[in-house]
């Protein structure tokens, strides 16, 4: 009887002492965003309501730059996954499917002054990237896994 009471007490103690660590989701909205366009290298496009990501064979690339505020309570080692959600709209004119690469910038950017020429086309670290695909058309949503950048 003492043995059964001891085992039951041990199980109850283990169950009450066990705490499961749960993953938390943190939404990190962009605190700055702009796109830079190879076709208009001296133009700042911060007056636009969109961030363009495109490539045209004769006009070149348009690259989106985003800055996210990651809470100070999150340590980089704790991040298990990071996803960038983007969407297309009729406002952007649609387009063909596109494979994109996401990179971390080497230097900060000023969304009110940035242009292709002022940021060397993006000034990014090409050694670490995340890739994804954007669908064709003008009404879509896509999720890009950017865990390697976090």
mmCIF file of C-alpha atoms in Angstrom:
data_model
loop_
_atom_site.group_PDB
_atom_site.id
_atom_site.type_symbol
_atom_site.label_atom_id
_atom_site.label_comp_id
_atom_site.label_asym_id
_atom_site.label_seq_id
_atom_site.Cartn_x
_atom_site.Cartn_y
_atom_site.Cartn_z
ATOM 1 C CA UNK A 1 0.000 0.000 0.000
ATOM 2 C CA UNK A 2 2.833 2.402 0.882
ATOM 3 C CA UNK A 3 4.445 1.597 -2.458
ATOM 4 C CA UNK A 4 1.242 2.476 -4.392
ATOM 5 C CA UNK A 5 0.826 5.735 -2.439
ATOM 6 C CA UNK A 6 4.460 6.595 -3.152
ATOM 7 C CA UNK A 7 4.075 5.921 -6.920
ATOM 8 C CA UNK A 8 0.817 7.915 -7.127
ATOM 9 C CA UNK A 9 2.422 10.781 -5.198
ATOM 10 C CA UNK A 10 5.453 10.669 -7.486
ATOM 11 C CA UNK A 11 3.253 10.781 -10.608
ATOM 12 C CA UNK A 12 1.218 13.702 -9.240
ATOM 13 C CA UNK A 13 4.415 15.550 -8.321
ATOM 14 C CA UNK A 14 5.873 14.991 -11.795
ATOM 15 C CA UNK A 15 2.668 16.119 -13.499
ATOM 16 C CA UNK A 16 2.404 19.313 -11.472
ATOM 17 C CA UNK A 17 6.130 20.092 -11.775
ATOM 18 C CA UNK A 18 6.202 19.556 -15.552
ATOM 19 C CA UNK A 19 5.726 22.725 -17.538
ATOM 20 C CA UNK A 20 5.589 22.609 -21.268
ATOM 21 C CA UNK A 21 7.345 25.334 -23.206
ATOM 22 C CA UNK A 22 5.024 26.519 -25.917
ATOM 23 C CA UNK A 23 5.968 28.270 -29.080
ATOM 24 C CA UNK A 24 4.709 31.807 -29.325
ATOM 25 C CA UNK A 25 3.875 33.703 -32.451
ATOM 26 C CA UNK A 26 5.119 37.238 -32.768
ATOM 27 C CA UNK A 27 3.823 39.463 -35.530
ATOM 28 C CA UNK A 28 6.500 41.940 -36.516
ATOM 29 C CA UNK A 29 4.978 44.632 -38.707
ATOM 30 C CA UNK A 30 7.224 46.579 -41.028
ATOM 31 C CA UNK A 31 8.399 49.836 -39.460
ATOM 32 C CA UNK A 32 9.883 51.059 -42.739
ATOM 33 C CA UNK A 33 9.446 50.009 -46.355
ATOM 34 C CA UNK A 34 10.274 51.293 -49.801
ATOM 35 C CA UNK A 35 11.216 49.884 -53.158
ATOM 36 C CA UNK A 36 14.177 50.807 -55.287
ATOM 37 C CA UNK A 37 14.007 50.537 -59.063
ATOM 38 C CA UNK A 38 16.879 49.945 -61.454
ATOM 39 C CA UNK A 39 14.995 51.715 -64.269
ATOM 40 C CA UNK A 40 14.706 54.919 -62.206
ATOM 41 C CA UNK A 41 17.927 54.801 -60.173
ATOM 42 C CA UNK A 42 17.636 58.276 -58.618
ATOM 43 C CA UNK A 43 13.930 58.106 -57.687
ATOM 44 C CA UNK A 44 12.616 57.512 -54.168
ATOM 45 C CA UNK A 45 9.346 55.562 -54.356
ATOM 46 C CA UNK A 46 8.214 56.068 -50.767
ATOM 47 C CA UNK A 47 5.183 58.038 -51.995
ATOM 48 C CA UNK A 48 3.722 54.818 -53.427
ATOM 49 C CA UNK A 49 1.245 52.689 -51.496
ATOM 50 C CA UNK A 50 3.026 49.534 -52.570
ATOM 51 C CA UNK A 51 6.414 47.890 -52.384
ATOM 52 C CA UNK A 52 7.225 46.577 -55.837
ATOM 53 C CA UNK A 53 9.166 43.361 -56.383
ATOM 54 C CA UNK A 54 9.724 42.639 -60.047
ATOM 55 C CA UNK A 55 12.106 41.951 -62.845
ATOM 56 C CA UNK A 56 11.638 43.160 -66.406
ATOM 57 C CA UNK A 57 14.110 42.054 -69.108
ATOM 58 C CA UNK A 58 14.575 45.593 -70.475
ATOM 59 C CA UNK A 59 13.782 47.736 -67.410
ATOM 60 C CA UNK A 60 15.693 45.733 -64.806
ATOM 61 C CA UNK A 61 14.876 44.914 -61.211
ATOM 62 C CA UNK A 62 12.667 46.543 -58.627
ATOM 63 C CA UNK A 63 13.585 45.474 -55.099
ATOM 64 C CA UNK A 64 11.582 45.854 -51.936
ATOM 65 C CA UNK A 65 13.293 46.918 -48.720
ATOM 66 C CA UNK A 66 11.598 46.210 -45.387
ATOM 67 C CA UNK A 67 12.622 46.920 -41.812
ATOM 68 C CA UNK A 68 10.937 44.899 -39.084
ATOM 69 C CA UNK A 69 10.795 45.584 -35.389
ATOM 70 C CA UNK A 70 11.602 42.278 -33.682
ATOM 71 C CA UNK A 71 10.793 42.525 -29.957
ATOM 72 C CA UNK A 72 13.856 42.725 -27.720
ATOM 73 C CA UNK A 73 12.488 39.843 -25.655
ATOM 74 C CA UNK A 74 13.117 37.475 -28.571
ATOM 75 C CA UNK A 75 16.639 36.105 -28.862
ATOM 76 C CA UNK A 76 17.714 35.037 -32.366
ATOM 77 C CA UNK A 77 18.430 31.517 -31.083
ATOM 78 C CA UNK A 78 14.775 31.203 -30.048
ATOM 79 C CA UNK A 79 13.403 31.790 -33.537
ATOM 80 C CA UNK A 80 12.278 28.491 -35.030
ATOM 81 C CA UNK A 81 10.579 29.908 -38.107
ATOM 82 C CA UNK A 82 9.957 33.249 -39.771
ATOM 83 C CA UNK A 83 7.528 33.936 -42.605
ATOM 84 C CA UNK A 84 7.147 37.005 -44.792
ATOM 85 C CA UNK A 85 3.609 37.412 -46.129
ATOM 86 C CA UNK A 86 3.245 39.356 -49.381
ATOM 87 C CA UNK A 87 0.364 39.896 -51.769
ATOM 88 C CA UNK A 88 -0.312 41.141 -55.270
ATOM 89 C CA UNK A 89 -3.075 43.438 -56.406
ATOM 90 C CA UNK A 90 -4.551 45.033 -59.501
ATOM 91 C CA UNK A 91 -2.819 48.215 -58.343
ATOM 92 C CA UNK A 92 0.549 46.710 -59.280
ATOM 93 C CA UNK A 93 -0.618 45.640 -62.722
ATOM 94 C CA UNK A 94 -0.176 41.904 -62.219
ATOM 95 C CA UNK A 95 2.547 39.938 -63.838
ATOM 96 C CA UNK A 96 4.079 36.570 -64.460
ATOM 97 C CA UNK A 97 5.193 34.116 -61.809
ATOM 98 C CA UNK A 98 8.491 35.120 -60.260
ATOM 99 C CA UNK A 99 11.097 33.420 -58.111
ATOM 100 C CA UNK A 100 12.471 35.792 -55.476
ATOM 101 C CA UNK A 101 15.457 35.773 -53.171
ATOM 102 C CA UNK A 102 15.380 37.587 -49.833
ATOM 103 C CA UNK A 103 18.588 38.911 -48.287
ATOM 104 C CA UNK A 104 19.629 40.786 -45.175
ATOM 105 C CA UNK A 105 20.920 44.294 -45.865
ATOM 106 C CA UNK A 106 24.466 45.227 -44.912
ATOM 107 C CA UNK A 107 23.493 48.784 -43.996
ATOM 108 C CA UNK A 108 20.304 50.468 -42.760
ATOM 109 C CA UNK A 109 18.110 52.397 -45.184
ATOM 110 C CA UNK A 110 16.080 55.594 -45.006
ATOM 111 C CA UNK A 111 12.693 54.982 -46.585
ATOM 112 C CA UNK A 112 12.263 58.704 -47.253
ATOM 113 C CA UNK A 113 15.509 59.089 -49.191
ATOM 114 C CA UNK A 114 16.421 55.654 -50.556
ATOM 115 C CA UNK A 115 16.887 55.083 -54.275
ATOM 116 C CA UNK A 116 18.695 52.466 -56.350
ATOM 117 C CA UNK A 117 21.799 54.682 -56.595
ATOM 118 C CA UNK A 118 21.902 55.646 -52.900
ATOM 119 C CA UNK A 119 21.782 52.046 -51.708
ATOM 120 C CA UNK A 120 23.865 50.365 -54.417
ATOM 121 C CA UNK A 121 20.878 48.398 -55.675
ATOM 122 C CA UNK A 122 20.205 47.051 -52.203
ATOM 123 C CA UNK A 123 23.636 46.535 -50.579
ATOM 124 C CA UNK A 124 22.824 43.050 -49.335
ATOM 125 C CA UNK A 125 24.757 40.062 -48.040
ATOM 126 C CA UNK A 126 24.486 37.429 -50.780
ATOM 127 C CA UNK A 127 25.904 34.672 -48.552
ATOM 128 C CA UNK A 128 22.636 34.232 -46.602
ATOM 129 C CA UNK A 129 19.316 34.134 -48.379
ATOM 130 C CA UNK A 130 15.831 32.686 -48.463
ATOM 131 C CA UNK A 131 14.033 31.909 -51.704
ATOM 132 C CA UNK A 132 10.397 31.705 -52.613
ATOM 133 C CA UNK A 133 7.929 31.954 -55.452
ATOM 134 C CA UNK A 134 5.348 34.580 -56.264
ATOM 135 C CA UNK A 135 2.417 33.457 -58.430
ATOM 136 C CA UNK A 136 1.260 35.088 -61.647
ATOM 137 C CA UNK A 137 -1.728 37.374 -61.876
ATOM 138 C CA UNK A 138 -2.794 40.363 -59.847
ATOM 139 C CA UNK A 139 -4.745 38.961 -56.905
ATOM 140 C CA UNK A 140 -2.667 36.580 -54.829
ATOM 141 C CA UNK A 141 -1.061 36.011 -51.455
ATOM 142 C CA UNK A 142 2.224 34.212 -50.838
ATOM 143 C CA UNK A 143 4.205 33.213 -47.777
ATOM 144 C CA UNK A 144 7.994 33.209 -48.002
ATOM 145 C CA UNK A 145 10.027 31.249 -45.477
ATOM 146 C CA UNK A 146 12.724 33.682 -44.277
ATOM 147 C CA UNK A 147 13.906 31.665 -41.288
ATOM 148 C CA UNK A 148 17.523 31.681 -42.468
ATOM 149 C CA UNK A 149 17.493 35.490 -42.324
ATOM 150 C CA UNK A 150 16.162 35.617 -38.786
#
